[in-house]
């Protein structure tokens, strides 16, 4: 039998992700030897005096400079991008889900379809992005029911930024783009887990974003045709997946216009590789 004080969650759970928690964790680091296991039918939570501290010190994110020699490191990787042009908005993402060198899935849907005119992308913790963007979809639908009109992209991104700001320091991991078409035309915003909210012409988020930005910075033009924009979105994701080991799988690409979003394609990046290599070979031979 375990005494009741063994299951008490300390109030310092509110400090998760803060500098204060990191310093305390270094002083009071626990090991698996400190944990005892209950009956097989019980919920498998750490049965220690402070489960929150145990989880923080042993399973915390290894992003940035937060590596405290945890037993399990939550390392993440992805490539997502979106850009505006005269013909609307292109949203292009990969589909690989990783934790360090381990590839958990190759078919993750990283575009959240919030409503027929609004899209969100996922980068960071898959659970955090999926939950909070679906929560944003609920808030947007309630706004539409209360006011009799669709919410603007600016307002939707502000709702998400406000939610993230209220949870700052709780250990969330999210870098997302909220984009769509409203009464003011095509709009694109970046929102992250700190509550940062930025408006721009194009963004790329994830471990492969530096490679995607290289392609976007070189070839992006506002006066591109729809075909050129689709090709740019495809090529940017391909080059990111080619150079970044934590990105890959399927390239899912969406086009947003005044009539709403349309999914253009879902192509394996390996097929894109051979397609581009063949085109390069033919160009050199002529």
PDB file of C-alpha atoms in Angstrom:
ATOM      1  CA  UNK A   1       0.000   0.000   0.000  1.00  0.00           C
ATOM      2  CA  UNK A   2       1.077   3.551  -0.696  1.00  0.00           C
ATOM      3  CA  UNK A   3       0.482   6.495   1.587  1.00  0.00           C
ATOM      4  CA  UNK A   4      -1.615   9.388   0.284  1.00  0.00           C
ATOM      5  CA  UNK A   5       1.300  11.823   0.247  1.00  0.00           C
ATOM      6  CA  UNK A   6       3.007   9.720  -2.428  1.00  0.00           C
ATOM      7  CA  UNK A   7       0.377  10.803  -4.966  1.00  0.00           C
ATOM      8  CA  UNK A   8       0.350  14.539  -4.221  1.00  0.00           C
ATOM      9  CA  UNK A   9       1.215  16.672  -7.277  1.00  0.00           C
ATOM     10  CA  UNK A  10       3.338  19.614  -6.203  1.00  0.00           C
ATOM     11  CA  UNK A  11       2.187  23.157  -6.913  1.00  0.00           C
ATOM     12  CA  UNK A  12       5.371  23.683  -8.914  1.00  0.00           C
ATOM     13  CA  UNK A  13       3.644  22.045 -11.883  1.00  0.00           C
ATOM     14  CA  UNK A  14       2.741  25.627 -12.822  1.00  0.00           C
ATOM     15  CA  UNK A  15       6.459  26.338 -13.328  1.00  0.00           C
ATOM     16  CA  UNK A  16       6.864  23.743 -16.100  1.00  0.00           C
ATOM     17  CA  UNK A  17       9.084  25.108 -18.881  1.00  0.00           C
ATOM     18  CA  UNK A  18      10.432  28.008 -16.803  1.00  0.00           C
ATOM     19  CA  UNK A  19      14.014  28.721 -15.780  1.00  0.00           C
ATOM     20  CA  UNK A  20      12.986  28.248 -12.151  1.00  0.00           C
ATOM     21  CA  UNK A  21      11.855  24.697 -12.870  1.00  0.00           C
ATOM     22  CA  UNK A  22      15.068  23.861 -14.736  1.00  0.00           C
ATOM     23  CA  UNK A  23      17.256  24.983 -11.830  1.00  0.00           C
ATOM     24  CA  UNK A  24      15.142  23.035  -9.346  1.00  0.00           C
ATOM     25  CA  UNK A  25      15.279  19.957 -11.564  1.00  0.00           C
ATOM     26  CA  UNK A  26      19.091  19.955 -11.607  1.00  0.00           C
ATOM     27  CA  UNK A  27      19.138  19.970  -7.796  1.00  0.00           C
ATOM     28  CA  UNK A  28      16.438  17.336  -7.294  1.00  0.00           C
ATOM     29  CA  UNK A  29      16.840  15.020 -10.261  1.00  0.00           C
ATOM     30  CA  UNK A  30      15.156  11.648  -9.727  1.00  0.00           C
ATOM     31  CA  UNK A  31      16.069   8.302 -11.259  1.00  0.00           C
ATOM     32  CA  UNK A  32      13.999   5.236 -12.231  1.00  0.00           C
ATOM     33  CA  UNK A  33      15.169   3.642  -8.968  1.00  0.00           C
ATOM     34  CA  UNK A  34      13.004   6.175  -7.107  1.00  0.00           C
ATOM     35  CA  UNK A  35       9.850   4.894  -8.817  1.00  0.00           C
ATOM     36  CA  UNK A  36       7.745   1.933  -7.719  1.00  0.00           C
ATOM     37  CA  UNK A  37       5.093   0.296  -9.878  1.00  0.00           C
ATOM     38  CA  UNK A  38       1.477  -0.452  -8.957  1.00  0.00           C
ATOM     39  CA  UNK A  39      -0.888  -3.166 -10.089  1.00  0.00           C
ATOM     40  CA  UNK A  40      -1.026  -3.952 -13.846  1.00  0.00           C
ATOM     41  CA  UNK A  41      -4.611  -2.677 -14.043  1.00  0.00           C
ATOM     42  CA  UNK A  42      -3.753   0.734 -12.592  1.00  0.00           C
ATOM     43  CA  UNK A  43      -2.901   3.837 -14.598  1.00  0.00           C
ATOM     44  CA  UNK A  44       0.889   3.749 -15.239  1.00  0.00           C
ATOM     45  CA  UNK A  45       1.834   7.110 -13.714  1.00  0.00           C
ATOM     46  CA  UNK A  46       5.083   7.667 -11.790  1.00  0.00           C
ATOM     47  CA  UNK A  47       4.258   6.701  -8.199  1.00  0.00           C
ATOM     48  CA  UNK A  48       6.653   9.129  -6.581  1.00  0.00           C
ATOM     49  CA  UNK A  49       6.169  12.001  -4.161  1.00  0.00           C
ATOM     50  CA  UNK A  50       6.131  14.536  -7.009  1.00  0.00           C
ATOM     51  CA  UNK A  51       5.075  13.050 -10.412  1.00  0.00           C
ATOM     52  CA  UNK A  52       5.261  16.449 -12.139  1.00  0.00           C
ATOM     53  CA  UNK A  53       8.900  16.916 -11.204  1.00  0.00           C
ATOM     54  CA  UNK A  54       9.767  13.340 -12.157  1.00  0.00           C
ATOM     55  CA  UNK A  55       8.200  13.759 -15.623  1.00  0.00           C
ATOM     56  CA  UNK A  56       9.834  17.144 -16.129  1.00  0.00           C
ATOM     57  CA  UNK A  57      13.311  15.891 -15.297  1.00  0.00           C
ATOM     58  CA  UNK A  58      13.072  12.606 -17.198  1.00  0.00           C
ATOM     59  CA  UNK A  59      10.829  13.334 -20.184  1.00  0.00           C
ATOM     60  CA  UNK A  60      11.255  17.074 -20.870  1.00  0.00           C
ATOM     61  CA  UNK A  61      11.858  18.560 -24.320  1.00  0.00           C
ATOM     62  CA  UNK A  62      15.424  18.557 -25.585  1.00  0.00           C
ATOM     63  CA  UNK A  63      14.840  21.585 -27.814  1.00  0.00           C
ATOM     64  CA  UNK A  64      17.178  24.571 -27.593  1.00  0.00           C
ATOM     65  CA  UNK A  65      19.353  24.477 -24.472  1.00  0.00           C
ATOM     66  CA  UNK A  66      16.879  22.516 -22.328  1.00  0.00           C
ATOM     67  CA  UNK A  67      18.735  19.201 -22.442  1.00  0.00           C
ATOM     68  CA  UNK A  68      19.154  18.158 -18.789  1.00  0.00           C
ATOM     69  CA  UNK A  69      20.338  14.654 -19.688  1.00  0.00           C
ATOM     70  CA  UNK A  70      16.774  13.323 -19.635  1.00  0.00           C
ATOM     71  CA  UNK A  71      16.202   9.604 -20.100  1.00  0.00           C
ATOM     72  CA  UNK A  72      13.826  10.359 -22.998  1.00  0.00           C
ATOM     73  CA  UNK A  73      14.362  13.417 -25.198  1.00  0.00           C
ATOM     74  CA  UNK A  74      11.451  14.897 -27.146  1.00  0.00           C
ATOM     75  CA  UNK A  75      13.285  16.031 -30.286  1.00  0.00           C
ATOM     76  CA  UNK A  76      11.038  17.161 -33.129  1.00  0.00           C
ATOM     77  CA  UNK A  77      11.332  17.812 -36.873  1.00  0.00           C
ATOM     78  CA  UNK A  78       9.147  18.974 -39.763  1.00  0.00           C
ATOM     79  CA  UNK A  79       8.868  21.430 -42.643  1.00  0.00           C
ATOM     80  CA  UNK A  80       5.802  23.590 -43.266  1.00  0.00           C
ATOM     81  CA  UNK A  81       5.425  26.722 -45.373  1.00  0.00           C
ATOM     82  CA  UNK A  82       2.824  29.136 -46.683  1.00  0.00           C
ATOM     83  CA  UNK A  83       2.988  32.218 -48.894  1.00  0.00           C
ATOM     84  CA  UNK A  84       0.683  34.808 -50.417  1.00  0.00           C
ATOM     85  CA  UNK A  85       0.703  35.775 -54.089  1.00  0.00           C
ATOM     86  CA  UNK A  86      -1.660  37.524 -56.467  1.00  0.00           C
ATOM     87  CA  UNK A  87      -3.590  34.309 -57.078  1.00  0.00           C
ATOM     88  CA  UNK A  88      -4.266  33.545 -53.402  1.00  0.00           C
ATOM     89  CA  UNK A  89      -2.278  31.539 -50.846  1.00  0.00           C
ATOM     90  CA  UNK A  90      -0.253  28.333 -51.139  1.00  0.00           C
ATOM     91  CA  UNK A  91       0.139  26.072 -48.083  1.00  0.00           C
ATOM     92  CA  UNK A  92       2.648  23.240 -48.489  1.00  0.00           C
ATOM     93  CA  UNK A  93       3.836  20.741 -45.855  1.00  0.00           C
ATOM     94  CA  UNK A  94       5.587  17.400 -45.444  1.00  0.00           C
ATOM     95  CA  UNK A  95       4.147  14.447 -43.492  1.00  0.00           C
ATOM     96  CA  UNK A  96       7.005  12.948 -41.449  1.00  0.00           C
ATOM     97  CA  UNK A  97       6.669  12.724 -37.657  1.00  0.00           C
ATOM     98  CA  UNK A  98       9.938  12.194 -35.781  1.00  0.00           C
ATOM     99  CA  UNK A  99      11.397  12.037 -32.310  1.00  0.00           C
ATOM    100  CA  UNK A 100      15.095  12.454 -32.909  1.00  0.00           C
ATOM    101  CA  UNK A 101      16.304   9.701 -35.229  1.00  0.00           C
ATOM    102  CA  UNK A 102      13.091   7.707 -34.727  1.00  0.00           C
ATOM    103  CA  UNK A 103      10.484   8.157 -37.484  1.00  0.00           C
ATOM    104  CA  UNK A 104       7.118   7.662 -35.788  1.00  0.00           C
ATOM    105  CA  UNK A 105       4.985   8.157 -38.904  1.00  0.00           C
ATOM    106  CA  UNK A 106       5.289   9.106 -42.549  1.00  0.00           C
ATOM    107  CA  UNK A 107       1.662  10.063 -43.154  1.00  0.00           C
ATOM    108  CA  UNK A 108       0.839  12.799 -40.637  1.00  0.00           C
ATOM    109  CA  UNK A 109      -1.702  15.372 -41.807  1.00  0.00           C
ATOM    110  CA  UNK A 110       0.008  18.641 -40.863  1.00  0.00           C
ATOM    111  CA  UNK A 111      -2.641  20.951 -42.313  1.00  0.00           C
ATOM    112  CA  UNK A 112      -5.615  21.493 -39.994  1.00  0.00           C
ATOM    113  CA  UNK A 113      -8.759  22.390 -41.960  1.00  0.00           C
ATOM    114  CA  UNK A 114     -10.327  24.836 -39.490  1.00  0.00           C
ATOM    115  CA  UNK A 115     -13.220  25.797 -41.764  1.00  0.00           C
ATOM    116  CA  UNK A 116     -13.766  26.013 -45.554  1.00  0.00           C
ATOM    117  CA  UNK A 117     -11.873  29.343 -45.700  1.00  0.00           C
ATOM    118  CA  UNK A 118      -9.285  28.909 -42.933  1.00  0.00           C
ATOM    119  CA  UNK A 119      -6.258  26.608 -42.608  1.00  0.00           C
ATOM    120  CA  UNK A 120      -3.658  26.004 -39.915  1.00  0.00           C
ATOM    121  CA  UNK A 121      -0.309  24.181 -40.055  1.00  0.00           C
ATOM    122  CA  UNK A 122       1.405  21.958 -37.471  1.00  0.00           C
ATOM    123  CA  UNK A 123       5.026  22.240 -36.322  1.00  0.00           C
ATOM    124  CA  UNK A 124       6.332  21.328 -32.877  1.00  0.00           C
ATOM    125  CA  UNK A 125       4.419  18.940 -30.661  1.00  0.00           C
ATOM    126  CA  UNK A 126       1.796  17.127 -32.724  1.00  0.00           C
ATOM    127  CA  UNK A 127      -0.620  16.804 -29.807  1.00  0.00           C
ATOM    128  CA  UNK A 128      -0.339  20.493 -28.876  1.00  0.00           C
ATOM    129  CA  UNK A 129      -0.848  21.708 -32.450  1.00  0.00           C
ATOM    130  CA  UNK A 130      -3.716  19.339 -33.195  1.00  0.00           C
ATOM    131  CA  UNK A 131      -5.598  20.029 -29.969  1.00  0.00           C
ATOM    132  CA  UNK A 132      -5.294  23.805 -29.873  1.00  0.00           C
ATOM    133  CA  UNK A 133      -5.997  24.324 -33.565  1.00  0.00           C
ATOM    134  CA  UNK A 134      -9.111  22.170 -33.323  1.00  0.00           C
ATOM    135  CA  UNK A 135     -10.025  24.193 -30.259  1.00  0.00           C
ATOM    136  CA  UNK A 136      -9.570  27.292 -32.440  1.00  0.00           C
ATOM    137  CA  UNK A 137     -11.966  25.751 -34.974  1.00  0.00           C
ATOM    138  CA  UNK A 138     -14.594  25.463 -32.226  1.00  0.00           C
ATOM    139  CA  UNK A 139     -14.088  29.105 -31.251  1.00  0.00           C
ATOM    140  CA  UNK A 140     -14.369  30.219 -34.880  1.00  0.00           C
ATOM    141  CA  UNK A 141     -17.610  28.277 -35.329  1.00  0.00           C
ATOM    142  CA  UNK A 142     -19.086  29.815 -32.164  1.00  0.00           C
ATOM    143  CA  UNK A 143     -18.142  33.272 -33.470  1.00  0.00           C
ATOM    144  CA  UNK A 144     -19.925  32.521 -36.744  1.00  0.00           C
ATOM    145  CA  UNK A 145     -23.066  31.337 -34.955  1.00  0.00           C
ATOM    146  CA  UNK A 146     -23.148  34.357 -32.640  1.00  0.00           C
ATOM    147  CA  UNK A 147     -22.415  37.022 -35.251  1.00  0.00           C
ATOM    148  CA  UNK A 148     -23.862  35.544 -38.432  1.00  0.00           C
ATOM    149  CA  UNK A 149     -20.610  35.915 -40.401  1.00  0.00           C
ATOM    150  CA  UNK A 150     -17.232  34.213 -40.750  1.00  0.00           C
ATOM    151  CA  UNK A 151     -14.430  35.251 -38.456  1.00  0.00           C
ATOM    152  CA  UNK A 152     -11.546  37.158 -40.048  1.00  0.00           C
ATOM    153  CA  UNK A 153      -8.109  35.554 -40.321  1.00  0.00           C
ATOM    154  CA  UNK A 154      -6.662  38.289 -38.104  1.00  0.00           C
ATOM    155  CA  UNK A 155      -9.220  37.597 -35.382  1.00  0.00           C
ATOM    156  CA  UNK A 156      -8.737  33.830 -35.599  1.00  0.00           C
ATOM    157  CA  UNK A 157      -4.965  34.163 -35.270  1.00  0.00           C
ATOM    158  CA  UNK A 158      -5.434  36.550 -32.355  1.00  0.00           C
ATOM    159  CA  UNK A 159      -7.662  34.040 -30.561  1.00  0.00           C
ATOM    160  CA  UNK A 160      -4.943  31.394 -30.891  1.00  0.00           C
ATOM    161  CA  UNK A 161      -2.208  33.827 -29.824  1.00  0.00           C
ATOM    162  CA  UNK A 162      -4.231  34.812 -26.746  1.00  0.00           C
ATOM    163  CA  UNK A 163      -4.691  31.145 -25.827  1.00  0.00           C
ATOM    164  CA  UNK A 164      -0.960  30.484 -26.208  1.00  0.00           C
ATOM    165  CA  UNK A 165      -0.087  33.563 -24.148  1.00  0.00           C
ATOM    166  CA  UNK A 166      -2.311  32.333 -21.315  1.00  0.00           C
ATOM    167  CA  UNK A 167      -0.411  29.011 -21.320  1.00  0.00           C
ATOM    168  CA  UNK A 168       3.068  30.520 -21.657  1.00  0.00           C
ATOM    169  CA  UNK A 169       5.564  28.606 -19.532  1.00  0.00           C
ATOM    170  CA  UNK A 170       3.454  25.450 -19.320  1.00  0.00           C
ATOM    171  CA  UNK A 171       5.693  23.501 -21.692  1.00  0.00           C
ATOM    172  CA  UNK A 172       3.624  23.700 -24.887  1.00  0.00           C
ATOM    173  CA  UNK A 173       5.499  23.332 -28.177  1.00  0.00           C
ATOM    174  CA  UNK A 174       3.821  24.878 -31.216  1.00  0.00           C
ATOM    175  CA  UNK A 175       4.814  26.896 -34.267  1.00  0.00           C
ATOM    176  CA  UNK A 176       1.861  27.331 -36.602  1.00  0.00           C
ATOM    177  CA  UNK A 177       0.625  29.414 -39.500  1.00  0.00           C
ATOM    178  CA  UNK A 178      -2.992  30.557 -39.650  1.00  0.00           C
ATOM    179  CA  UNK A 179      -4.035  31.522 -43.161  1.00  0.00           C
ATOM    180  CA  UNK A 180      -7.175  32.031 -45.188  1.00  0.00           C
ATOM    181  CA  UNK A 181      -9.359  34.412 -47.163  1.00  0.00           C
ATOM    182  CA  UNK A 182     -11.718  36.926 -45.561  1.00  0.00           C
ATOM    183  CA  UNK A 183     -13.349  40.277 -46.423  1.00  0.00           C
ATOM    184  CA  UNK A 184      -9.921  41.938 -46.615  1.00  0.00           C
ATOM    185  CA  UNK A 185      -8.488  39.324 -49.003  1.00  0.00           C
ATOM    186  CA  UNK A 186      -5.765  36.703 -48.445  1.00  0.00           C
ATOM    187  CA  UNK A 187      -4.121  36.848 -45.005  1.00  0.00           C
ATOM    188  CA  UNK A 188      -1.236  34.947 -43.414  1.00  0.00           C
ATOM    189  CA  UNK A 189      -0.130  34.926 -39.756  1.00  0.00           C
ATOM    190  CA  UNK A 190       2.485  33.056 -37.739  1.00  0.00           C
ATOM    191  CA  UNK A 191       1.630  32.079 -34.132  1.00  0.00           C
ATOM    192  CA  UNK A 192       3.815  30.159 -31.666  1.00  0.00           C
ATOM    193  CA  UNK A 193       3.578  28.769 -28.144  1.00  0.00           C
ATOM    194  CA  UNK A 194       4.893  31.988 -26.572  1.00  0.00           C
ATOM    195  CA  UNK A 195       1.923  33.924 -27.948  1.00  0.00           C
ATOM    196  CA  UNK A 196       4.028  35.573 -30.669  1.00  0.00           C
ATOM    197  CA  UNK A 197       1.860  36.662 -33.608  1.00  0.00           C
ATOM    198  CA  UNK A 198       3.367  37.940 -36.869  1.00  0.00           C
ATOM    199  CA  UNK A 199       1.815  38.984 -40.169  1.00  0.00           C
ATOM    200  CA  UNK A 200       3.770  38.380 -43.361  1.00  0.00           C
ATOM    201  CA  UNK A 201       3.923  37.426 -47.032  1.00  0.00           C
ATOM    202  CA  UNK A 202       5.538  34.039 -46.471  1.00  0.00           C
ATOM    203  CA  UNK A 203       6.681  31.878 -43.565  1.00  0.00           C
ATOM    204  CA  UNK A 204       8.329  28.504 -43.121  1.00  0.00           C
ATOM    205  CA  UNK A 205       8.393  26.653 -39.797  1.00  0.00           C
ATOM    206  CA  UNK A 206      10.238  23.522 -38.662  1.00  0.00           C
ATOM    207  CA  UNK A 207      13.654  21.891 -38.722  1.00  0.00           C
ATOM    208  CA  UNK A 208      13.755  22.060 -42.536  1.00  0.00           C
ATOM    209  CA  UNK A 209      12.600  25.672 -42.732  1.00  0.00           C
ATOM    210  CA  UNK A 210      16.074  27.074 -43.461  1.00  0.00           C
ATOM    211  CA  UNK A 211      16.247  25.007 -46.661  1.00  0.00           C
ATOM    212  CA  UNK A 212      12.686  25.975 -47.625  1.00  0.00           C
ATOM    213  CA  UNK A 213      13.462  29.658 -47.009  1.00  0.00           C
ATOM    214  CA  UNK A 214      16.429  29.381 -49.382  1.00  0.00           C
ATOM    215  CA  UNK A 215      14.111  28.293 -52.197  1.00  0.00           C
ATOM    216  CA  UNK A 216      11.422  30.840 -51.312  1.00  0.00           C
ATOM    217  CA  UNK A 217      13.888  33.737 -51.039  1.00  0.00           C
ATOM    218  CA  UNK A 218      15.310  32.870 -54.464  1.00  0.00           C
ATOM    219  CA  UNK A 219      12.143  32.234 -56.485  1.00  0.00           C
ATOM    220  CA  UNK A 220       9.239  33.956 -54.708  1.00  0.00           C
ATOM    221  CA  UNK A 221       7.353  36.634 -56.669  1.00  0.00           C
ATOM    222  CA  UNK A 222       3.963  38.160 -55.935  1.00  0.00           C
ATOM    223  CA  UNK A 223       2.989  38.057 -59.637  1.00  0.00           C
ATOM    224  CA  UNK A 224       3.448  34.302 -60.064  1.00  0.00           C
ATOM    225  CA  UNK A 225       0.828  32.318 -61.913  1.00  0.00           C
ATOM    226  CA  UNK A 226      -1.066  29.639 -59.997  1.00  0.00           C
ATOM    227  CA  UNK A 227       0.975  26.914 -61.728  1.00  0.00           C
ATOM    228  CA  UNK A 228       4.258  28.630 -60.804  1.00  0.00           C
ATOM    229  CA  UNK A 229       3.134  29.062 -57.188  1.00  0.00           C
ATOM    230  CA  UNK A 230       2.174  25.397 -56.888  1.00  0.00           C
ATOM    231  CA  UNK A 231       5.535  24.384 -58.345  1.00  0.00           C
ATOM    232  CA  UNK A 232       7.376  26.676 -55.920  1.00  0.00           C
ATOM    233  CA  UNK A 233       5.538  25.223 -52.928  1.00  0.00           C
ATOM    234  CA  UNK A 234       6.324  21.705 -54.115  1.00  0.00           C
ATOM    235  CA  UNK A 235       9.992  22.408 -54.808  1.00  0.00           C
ATOM    236  CA  UNK A 236      10.560  24.193 -51.476  1.00  0.00           C
ATOM    237  CA  UNK A 237       9.228  21.221 -49.506  1.00  0.00           C
ATOM    238  CA  UNK A 238      11.148  18.754 -51.686  1.00  0.00           C
ATOM    239  CA  UNK A 239      14.508  20.492 -51.143  1.00  0.00           C
ATOM    240  CA  UNK A 240      13.842  20.725 -47.402  1.00  0.00           C
ATOM    241  CA  UNK A 241      13.048  17.003 -47.165  1.00  0.00           C
ATOM    242  CA  UNK A 242      16.082  16.182 -49.297  1.00  0.00           C
ATOM    243  CA  UNK A 243      18.479  17.971 -46.913  1.00  0.00           C
ATOM    244  CA  UNK A 244      16.687  17.628 -43.564  1.00  0.00           C
ATOM    245  CA  UNK A 245      16.582  14.071 -42.185  1.00  0.00           C
ATOM    246  CA  UNK A 246      13.627  14.953 -39.926  1.00  0.00           C
ATOM    247  CA  UNK A 247      11.361  15.934 -42.829  1.00  0.00           C
ATOM    248  CA  UNK A 248       9.938  13.726 -45.553  1.00  0.00           C
ATOM    249  CA  UNK A 249       7.028  11.533 -46.557  1.00  0.00           C
ATOM    250  CA  UNK A 250       4.192  13.113 -48.536  1.00  0.00           C
ATOM    251  CA  UNK A 251       3.962  16.686 -49.823  1.00  0.00           C
ATOM    252  CA  UNK A 252       0.424  17.920 -49.134  1.00  0.00           C
ATOM    253  CA  UNK A 253      -0.318  21.198 -50.913  1.00  0.00           C
ATOM    254  CA  UNK A 254      -3.362  23.490 -50.638  1.00  0.00           C
ATOM    255  CA  UNK A 255      -4.444  26.537 -52.643  1.00  0.00           C
ATOM    256  CA  UNK A 256      -6.637  29.146 -50.921  1.00  0.00           C
ATOM    257  CA  UNK A 257      -8.785  31.538 -53.007  1.00  0.00           C
ATOM    258  CA  UNK A 258     -11.805  33.757 -52.406  1.00  0.00           C
ATOM    259  CA  UNK A 259     -13.967  30.635 -52.854  1.00  0.00           C
ATOM    260  CA  UNK A 260     -12.137  28.751 -50.078  1.00  0.00           C
ATOM    261  CA  UNK A 261      -9.301  26.257 -49.943  1.00  0.00           C
ATOM    262  CA  UNK A 262      -8.698  23.376 -52.351  1.00  0.00           C
ATOM    263  CA  UNK A 263      -6.283  20.502 -51.843  1.00  0.00           C
ATOM    264  CA  UNK A 264      -4.130  20.369 -54.968  1.00  0.00           C
ATOM    265  CA  UNK A 265      -2.081  17.227 -54.448  1.00  0.00           C
ATOM    266  CA  UNK A 266      -0.516  14.696 -52.077  1.00  0.00           C
ATOM    267  CA  UNK A 267       2.713  13.479 -53.694  1.00  0.00           C
ATOM    268  CA  UNK A 268       5.467  11.288 -52.250  1.00  0.00           C
ATOM    269  CA  UNK A 269       8.663  13.364 -52.098  1.00  0.00           C
ATOM    270  CA  UNK A 270      10.566  10.412 -53.610  1.00  0.00           C
ATOM    271  CA  UNK A 271       8.415  10.758 -56.742  1.00  0.00           C
ATOM    272  CA  UNK A 272       9.139  14.498 -56.793  1.00  0.00           C
ATOM    273  CA  UNK A 273      12.856  13.714 -56.538  1.00  0.00           C
ATOM    274  CA  UNK A 274      12.875  11.463 -59.599  1.00  0.00           C
ATOM    275  CA  UNK A 275      10.622  13.874 -61.488  1.00  0.00           C
ATOM    276  CA  UNK A 276      12.972  16.807 -60.883  1.00  0.00           C
ATOM    277  CA  UNK A 277      16.077  14.740 -61.587  1.00  0.00           C
ATOM    278  CA  UNK A 278      14.604  13.622 -64.924  1.00  0.00           C
ATOM    279  CA  UNK A 279      13.737  17.205 -65.814  1.00  0.00           C
ATOM    280  CA  UNK A 280      17.265  18.306 -64.905  1.00  0.00           C
ATOM    281  CA  UNK A 281      18.764  15.519 -67.019  1.00  0.00           C
ATOM    282  CA  UNK A 282      16.609  16.420 -70.024  1.00  0.00           C
ATOM    283  CA  UNK A 283      17.497  20.123 -69.685  1.00  0.00           C
ATOM    284  CA  UNK A 284      21.219  19.342 -69.677  1.00  0.00           C
ATOM    285  CA  UNK A 285      20.944  17.098 -72.739  1.00  0.00           C
ATOM    286  CA  UNK A 286      19.269  19.762 -74.895  1.00  0.00           C
TER     287      UNK A 286
END
